[in-house]
Coordinates of C-alpha atoms in Angstrom, one line a residue:
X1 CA 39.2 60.4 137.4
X2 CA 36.8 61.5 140.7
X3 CA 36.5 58.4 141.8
X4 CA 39.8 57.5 141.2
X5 CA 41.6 60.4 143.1
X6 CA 39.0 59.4 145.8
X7 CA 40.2 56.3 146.2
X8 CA 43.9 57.5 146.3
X9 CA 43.1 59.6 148.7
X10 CA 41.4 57.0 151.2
X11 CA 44.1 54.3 150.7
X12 CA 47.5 56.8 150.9
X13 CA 46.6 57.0 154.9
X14 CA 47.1 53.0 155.0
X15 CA 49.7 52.4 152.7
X16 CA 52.0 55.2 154.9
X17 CA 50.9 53.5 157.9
X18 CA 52.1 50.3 156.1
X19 CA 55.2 51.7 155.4
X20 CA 55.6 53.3 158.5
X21 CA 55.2 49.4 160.5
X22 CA 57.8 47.6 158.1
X23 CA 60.4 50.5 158.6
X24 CA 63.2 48.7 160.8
X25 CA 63.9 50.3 163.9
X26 CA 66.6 52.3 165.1
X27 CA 68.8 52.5 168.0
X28 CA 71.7 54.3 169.2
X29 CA 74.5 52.6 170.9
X30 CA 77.3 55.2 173.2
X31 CA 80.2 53.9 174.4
X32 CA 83.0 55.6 176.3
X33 CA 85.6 57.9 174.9
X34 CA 87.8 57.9 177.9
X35 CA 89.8 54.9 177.2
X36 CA 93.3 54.5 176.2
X37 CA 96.0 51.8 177.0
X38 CA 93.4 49.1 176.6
X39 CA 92.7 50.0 179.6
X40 CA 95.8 50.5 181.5
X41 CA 96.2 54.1 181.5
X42 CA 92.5 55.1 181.5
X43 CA 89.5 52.8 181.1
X44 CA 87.6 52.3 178.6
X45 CA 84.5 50.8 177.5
X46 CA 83.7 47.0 177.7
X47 CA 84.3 45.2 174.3
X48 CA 82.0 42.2 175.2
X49 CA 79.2 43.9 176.5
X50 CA 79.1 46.0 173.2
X51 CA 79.7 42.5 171.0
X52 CA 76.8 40.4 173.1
X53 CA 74.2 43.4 172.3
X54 CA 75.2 44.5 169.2
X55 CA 74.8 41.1 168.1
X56 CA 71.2 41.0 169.0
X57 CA 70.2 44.0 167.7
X58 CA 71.5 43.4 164.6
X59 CA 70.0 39.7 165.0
X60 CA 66.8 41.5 165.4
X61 CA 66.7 43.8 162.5
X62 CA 67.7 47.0 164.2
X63 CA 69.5 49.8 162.4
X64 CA 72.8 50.3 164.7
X65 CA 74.3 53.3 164.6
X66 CA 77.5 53.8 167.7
X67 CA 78.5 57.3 168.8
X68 CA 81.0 58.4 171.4
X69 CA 81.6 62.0 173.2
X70 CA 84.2 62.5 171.4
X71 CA 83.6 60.5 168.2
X72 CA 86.3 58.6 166.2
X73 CA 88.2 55.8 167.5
X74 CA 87.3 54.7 170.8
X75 CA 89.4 51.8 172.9
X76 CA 88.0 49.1 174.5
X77 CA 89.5 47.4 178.0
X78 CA 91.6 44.4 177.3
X79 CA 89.7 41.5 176.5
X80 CA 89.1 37.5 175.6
X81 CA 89.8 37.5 171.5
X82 CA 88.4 34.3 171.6
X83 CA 85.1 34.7 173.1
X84 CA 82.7 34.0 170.0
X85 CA 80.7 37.0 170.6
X86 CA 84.3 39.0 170.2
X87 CA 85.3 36.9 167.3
X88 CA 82.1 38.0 165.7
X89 CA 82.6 41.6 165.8
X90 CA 86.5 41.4 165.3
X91 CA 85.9 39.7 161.8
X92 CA 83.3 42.3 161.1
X93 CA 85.1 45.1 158.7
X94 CA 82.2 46.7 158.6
X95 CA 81.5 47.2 162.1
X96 CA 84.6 47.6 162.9
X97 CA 85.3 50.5 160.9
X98 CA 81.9 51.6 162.7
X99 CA 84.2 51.7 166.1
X100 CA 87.3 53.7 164.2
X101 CA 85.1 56.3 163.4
X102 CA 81.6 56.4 165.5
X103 CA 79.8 59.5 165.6
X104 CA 80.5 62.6 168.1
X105 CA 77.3 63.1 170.2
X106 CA 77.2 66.4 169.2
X107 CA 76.6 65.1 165.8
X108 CA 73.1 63.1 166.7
X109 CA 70.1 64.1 165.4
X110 CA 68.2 62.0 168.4
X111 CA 64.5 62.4 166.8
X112 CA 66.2 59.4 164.2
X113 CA 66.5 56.8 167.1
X114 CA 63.7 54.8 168.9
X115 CA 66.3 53.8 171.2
X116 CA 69.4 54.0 172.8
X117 CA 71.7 51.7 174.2
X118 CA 74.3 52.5 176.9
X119 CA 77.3 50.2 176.6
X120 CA 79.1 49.8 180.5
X121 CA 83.0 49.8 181.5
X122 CA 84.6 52.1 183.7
X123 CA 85.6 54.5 181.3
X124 CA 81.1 55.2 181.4
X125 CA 82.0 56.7 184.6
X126 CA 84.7 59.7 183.6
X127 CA 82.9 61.1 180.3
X128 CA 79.3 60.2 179.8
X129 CA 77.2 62.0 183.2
X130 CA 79.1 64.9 182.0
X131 CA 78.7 65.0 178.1
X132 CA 75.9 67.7 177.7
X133 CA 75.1 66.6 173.9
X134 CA 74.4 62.8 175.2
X135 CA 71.9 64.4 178.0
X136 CA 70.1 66.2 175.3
X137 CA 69.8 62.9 173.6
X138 CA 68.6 61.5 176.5
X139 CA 66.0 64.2 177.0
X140 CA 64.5 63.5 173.7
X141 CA 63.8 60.1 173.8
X142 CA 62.9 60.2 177.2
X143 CA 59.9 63.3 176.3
X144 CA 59.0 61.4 172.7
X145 CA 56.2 58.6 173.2
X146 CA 57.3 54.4 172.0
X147 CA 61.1 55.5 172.4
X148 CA 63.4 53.3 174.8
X149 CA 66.1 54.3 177.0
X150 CA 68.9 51.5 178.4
X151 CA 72.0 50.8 179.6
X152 CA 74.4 48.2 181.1
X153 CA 76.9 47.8 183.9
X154 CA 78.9 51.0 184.5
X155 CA 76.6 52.5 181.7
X156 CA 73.4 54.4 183.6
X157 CA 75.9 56.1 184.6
X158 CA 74.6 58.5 182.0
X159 CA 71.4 59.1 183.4
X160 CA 72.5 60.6 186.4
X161 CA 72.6 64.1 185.5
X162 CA 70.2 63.8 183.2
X163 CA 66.7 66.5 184.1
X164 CA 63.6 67.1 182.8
X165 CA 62.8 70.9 184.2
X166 CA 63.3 70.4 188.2
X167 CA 63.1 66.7 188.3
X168 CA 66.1 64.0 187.4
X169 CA 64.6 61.5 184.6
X170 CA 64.7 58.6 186.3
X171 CA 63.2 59.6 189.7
X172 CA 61.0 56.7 190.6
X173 CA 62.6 54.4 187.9
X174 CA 63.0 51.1 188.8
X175 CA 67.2 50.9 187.6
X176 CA 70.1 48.4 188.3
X177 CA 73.7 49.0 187.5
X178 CA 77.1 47.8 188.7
X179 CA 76.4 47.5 192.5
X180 CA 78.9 48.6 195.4
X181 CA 79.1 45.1 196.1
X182 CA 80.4 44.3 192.5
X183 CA 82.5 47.5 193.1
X184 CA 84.4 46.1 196.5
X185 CA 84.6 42.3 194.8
X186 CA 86.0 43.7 191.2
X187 CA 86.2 47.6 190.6
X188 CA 89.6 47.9 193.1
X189 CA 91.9 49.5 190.1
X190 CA 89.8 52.5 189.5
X191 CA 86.9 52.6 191.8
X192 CA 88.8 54.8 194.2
X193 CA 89.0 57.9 191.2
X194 CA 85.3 57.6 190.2
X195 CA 83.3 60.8 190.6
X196 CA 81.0 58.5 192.2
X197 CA 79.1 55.1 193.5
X198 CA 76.8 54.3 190.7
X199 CA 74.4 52.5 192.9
X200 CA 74.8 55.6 195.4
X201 CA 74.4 58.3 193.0
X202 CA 71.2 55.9 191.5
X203 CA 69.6 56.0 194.8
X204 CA 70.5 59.8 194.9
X205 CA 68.7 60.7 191.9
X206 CA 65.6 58.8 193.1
X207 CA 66.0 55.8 191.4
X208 CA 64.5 52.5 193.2
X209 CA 67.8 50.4 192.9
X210 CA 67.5 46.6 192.6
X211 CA 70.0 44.1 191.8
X212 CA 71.0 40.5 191.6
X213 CA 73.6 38.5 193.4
X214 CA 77.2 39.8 192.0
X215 CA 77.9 39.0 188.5
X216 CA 74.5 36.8 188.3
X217 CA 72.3 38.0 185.6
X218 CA 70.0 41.3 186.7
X219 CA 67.7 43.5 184.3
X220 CA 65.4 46.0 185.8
X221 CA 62.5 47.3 183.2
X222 CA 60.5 50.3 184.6
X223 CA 58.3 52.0 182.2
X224 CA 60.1 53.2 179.3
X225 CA 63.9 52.0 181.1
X226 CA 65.7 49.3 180.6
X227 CA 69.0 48.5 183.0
X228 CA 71.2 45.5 183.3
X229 CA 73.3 45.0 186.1
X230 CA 76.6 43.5 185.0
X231 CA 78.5 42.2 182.0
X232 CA 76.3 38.9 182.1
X233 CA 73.0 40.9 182.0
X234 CA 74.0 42.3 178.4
X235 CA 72.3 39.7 176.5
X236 CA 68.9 39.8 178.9
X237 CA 69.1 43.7 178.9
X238 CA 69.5 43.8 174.7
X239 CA 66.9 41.4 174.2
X240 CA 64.4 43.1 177.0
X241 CA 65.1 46.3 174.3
X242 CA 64.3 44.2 171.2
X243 CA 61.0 43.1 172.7
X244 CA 60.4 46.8 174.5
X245 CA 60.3 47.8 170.4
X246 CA 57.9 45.9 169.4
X247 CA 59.7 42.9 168.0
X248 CA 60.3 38.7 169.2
X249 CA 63.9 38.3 169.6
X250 CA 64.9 35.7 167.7
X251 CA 66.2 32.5 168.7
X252 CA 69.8 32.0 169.6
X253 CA 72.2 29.5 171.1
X254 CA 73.6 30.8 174.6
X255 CA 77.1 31.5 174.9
X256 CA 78.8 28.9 177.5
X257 CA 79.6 31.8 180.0
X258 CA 76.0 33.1 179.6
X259 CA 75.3 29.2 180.0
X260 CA 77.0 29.0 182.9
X261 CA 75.9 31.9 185.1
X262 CA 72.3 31.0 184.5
X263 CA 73.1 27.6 185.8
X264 CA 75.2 29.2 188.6
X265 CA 71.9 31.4 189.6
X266 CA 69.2 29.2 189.3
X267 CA 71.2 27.3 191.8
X268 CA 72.0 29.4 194.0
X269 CA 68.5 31.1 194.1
X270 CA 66.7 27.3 195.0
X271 CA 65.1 27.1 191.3
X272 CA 67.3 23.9 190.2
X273 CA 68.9 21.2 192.8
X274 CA 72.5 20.7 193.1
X275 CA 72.1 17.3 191.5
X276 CA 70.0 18.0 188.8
X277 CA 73.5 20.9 188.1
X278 CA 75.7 17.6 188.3
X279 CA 73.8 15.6 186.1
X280 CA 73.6 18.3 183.8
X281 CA 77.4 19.2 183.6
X282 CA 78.0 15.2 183.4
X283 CA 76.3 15.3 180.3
X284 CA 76.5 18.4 178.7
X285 CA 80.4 19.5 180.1
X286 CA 81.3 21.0 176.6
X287 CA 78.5 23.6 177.0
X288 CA 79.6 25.3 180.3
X289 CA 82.6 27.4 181.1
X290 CA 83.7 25.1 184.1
X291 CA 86.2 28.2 185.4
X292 CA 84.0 30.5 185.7
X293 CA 81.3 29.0 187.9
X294 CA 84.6 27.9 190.2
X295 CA 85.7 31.7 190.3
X296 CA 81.8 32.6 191.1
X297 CA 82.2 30.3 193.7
X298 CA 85.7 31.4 195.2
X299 CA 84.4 35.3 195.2
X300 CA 80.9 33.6 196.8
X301 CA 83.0 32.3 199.6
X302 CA 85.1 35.2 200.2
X303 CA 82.0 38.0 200.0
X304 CA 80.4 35.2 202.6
X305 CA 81.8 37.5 205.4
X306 CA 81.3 33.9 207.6
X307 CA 77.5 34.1 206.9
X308 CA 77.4 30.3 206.6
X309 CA 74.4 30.3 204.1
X310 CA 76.0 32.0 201.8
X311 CA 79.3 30.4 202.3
X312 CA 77.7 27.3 201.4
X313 CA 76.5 28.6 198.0
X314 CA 79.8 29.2 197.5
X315 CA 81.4 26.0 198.1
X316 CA 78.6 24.1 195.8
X317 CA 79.2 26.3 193.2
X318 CA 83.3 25.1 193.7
X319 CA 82.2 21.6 194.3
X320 CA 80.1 21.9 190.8
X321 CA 83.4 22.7 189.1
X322 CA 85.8 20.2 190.6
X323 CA 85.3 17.2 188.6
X324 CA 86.2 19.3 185.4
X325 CA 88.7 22.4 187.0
X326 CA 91.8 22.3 189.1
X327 CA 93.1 25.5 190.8
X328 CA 95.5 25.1 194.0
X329 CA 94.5 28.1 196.0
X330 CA 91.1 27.7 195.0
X331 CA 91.3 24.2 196.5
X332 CA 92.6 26.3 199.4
X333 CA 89.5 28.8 199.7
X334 CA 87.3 25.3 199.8
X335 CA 89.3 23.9 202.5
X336 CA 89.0 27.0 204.5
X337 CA 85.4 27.1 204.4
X338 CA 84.8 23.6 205.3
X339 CA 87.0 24.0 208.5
X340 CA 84.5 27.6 209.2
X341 CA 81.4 25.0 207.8
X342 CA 82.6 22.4 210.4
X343 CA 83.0 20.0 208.3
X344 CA 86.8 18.7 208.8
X345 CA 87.3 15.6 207.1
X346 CA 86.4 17.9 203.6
X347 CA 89.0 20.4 204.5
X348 CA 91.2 17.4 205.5
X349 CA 91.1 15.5 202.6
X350 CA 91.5 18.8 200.5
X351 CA 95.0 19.8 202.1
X352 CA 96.2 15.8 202.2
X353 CA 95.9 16.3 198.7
X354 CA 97.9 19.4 198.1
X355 CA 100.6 19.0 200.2
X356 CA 101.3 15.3 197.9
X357 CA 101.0 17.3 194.9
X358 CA 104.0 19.8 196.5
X359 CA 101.0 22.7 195.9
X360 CA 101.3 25.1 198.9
X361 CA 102.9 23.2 200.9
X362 CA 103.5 25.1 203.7
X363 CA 100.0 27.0 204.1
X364 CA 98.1 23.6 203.5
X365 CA 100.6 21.7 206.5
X366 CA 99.5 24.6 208.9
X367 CA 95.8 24.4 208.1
X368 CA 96.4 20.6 209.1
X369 CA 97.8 21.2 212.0
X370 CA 95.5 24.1 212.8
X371 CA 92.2 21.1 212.2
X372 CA 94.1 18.5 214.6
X373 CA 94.0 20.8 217.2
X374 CA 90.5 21.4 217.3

């Protein structure tokens, strides 16, 4: 019986280490409690960046739990139905009951978690820096050793006022968020009634802010803080959590629009030719979302600010999507910046075309004219 209780007693220290590794980890994700109107008369949080990541963690084996400010029912911007990620989560009963009824802040015991997870949209902006139960939160996981902290888009907005005695918690972090470029290009409804810049108030706090080209993917990991810069950096920032926990995300098929800003990036950024893109969407045109690299190109060309470099990204990115997309004023945009490139047999060509298709008519005729003058 001596031996035997000795024996028990050596082994109980492994088999509760045991249990401890297989116990599935646990993460936290906040969204916004400030919309309403999907969106229209306050904003809310951003339905596809909590689909992409909630996705993967559940993918991965995490434990989700979602709280709110407020709790209850919380209201998402308007989005895409028909986005798969969405269609995933909008057949869900059981998460979606999970979004009717998420948990107040003020109801988390944060010692549970080993991570939390920031979901972005505007609404981030109005009620999270200033929800005192979500800094607490925060606080812990940010003073308890293996824990993770992140965010996406709008959401580090919740860091901000976040302290640990004197000193703001992400001092010295390496963070991204929505940048003031992203802000100018796409935030023009609401940006003007935000308490503040994110990327300013970032920088403020002492964070070392880095960031991608606009709407390209971005995910900044600095010690135990994970950011993502944008909508398209949910997927990279979720699965950066999933490996900061321990784990090897496990495989998945990208989403075309994921798909398709990856192409549009490792173009722009010199890592893949401009052929090698055509060849790719030649054979593979079912897998990319053909409007949205011409709309990253159109924004490209307009941010330009008649830098010619970056112009030109621009245009490749619209001369990627012709073959497969058709958009009058876009074709407009294009022909502009080949007359600002130089190149006027391009821009020529383009506003022969729409003015025998009857498509702006008028502007095209004067562009023309404007070209036979020089």
């Amino acid at each position: 019986m001596k031996k035997a209780m000795i024996c028990l007693v050596l082994i109980l220290p492994f088999m509760l280490l045991a249990q401890a590794k297989n116990d599935p980890k646990k993460i936290l994700m906040v969204v916004s409690s400030y919309g309403k109107d999907l969106g229209e008369t306050r904003p809310g949080y951003e339905f596809d960046e909590f689909t992409q990541a909630y996705l993967i963690f559940k993918k991965n084996g995490l434990v989700v739990d979602v709280a709110s400010p407020k709790g209850g029912s919380v209201e998402a911007d308007q989005f895409n139905k028909d986005k798969i990620y969405n269609q995933a989560v909008l057949n869900d009963q059981e998460v979606m009951k999970v979004l009717r009824s998420t948990l107040a802040t003020s109801e988390v015991d944060p010692s549970g978690y080993d991570a939390v997870y920031v979901v972005g949209g505007k609404g981030a902006m109005f009620d999270l820096p200033y929800d005192p139960s979500l800094q607490d939160i925060l606080l812990n996981l940010y003073r308890r050793e293996g824990t993770v902290i992140s965010a996406v888009c709008h959401g580090p907005a919740a860091f901000v006022n976040v302290k640990d005695g004197d000193k703001f918690i992400i001092e010295g972090i390496e963070m991204t968020g929505f940048c003031n470029l992203e802000e100018d290009l796409f935030g023009k409804k609401w940006v003007k009634e935000f308490p503040f810049r994110l990327e300013d108030q970032l920088k403020a706090r002492g964070a070392v802010f880095s960031q991608a080209d606009f709407m390209l993917s971005g995910v900044a990991v600095s010690r135990k803080f994970i950011t993502g810069q944008n909508p398209f950096s949910t997927t990279g920032s979720a699965e950066a959590v999933v490996k900061a926990l321990g784990i090897t995300p496990a495989p998945r098929d990208l989403y075309k629009d994921e798909r398709s800003i990856y192409l549009v990036q490792e173009v722009s950024d010199g890592k893949r030719s401009f052929e090698s893109a055509v060849v790719e969407l030649e054979k593979n045109q079912a897998a990319y979302d053909m409007p949205l690299i011409a709309v990253w190109g159109y924004y490209k060309i307009l941010a330009s600010a008649e830098d010619q470099n970056e112009m030109k990204k621009g245009v490749k990115m619209v001369e990627l999507s012709m073959p497969y997309f058709f958009d009058e004023n876009l074709q407009m945009v294009l022909a502009q910046a080949y007359q600002s490139l130089g190149e006027k047999e391009k821009a020529t060509e383009i506003l022969e075309d729409l003015i025998a298709k009857n498509l702006l008519k008028d502007k095209a005729s004067s562009l023309l004219q404007e070209l036979g003058k020089n």
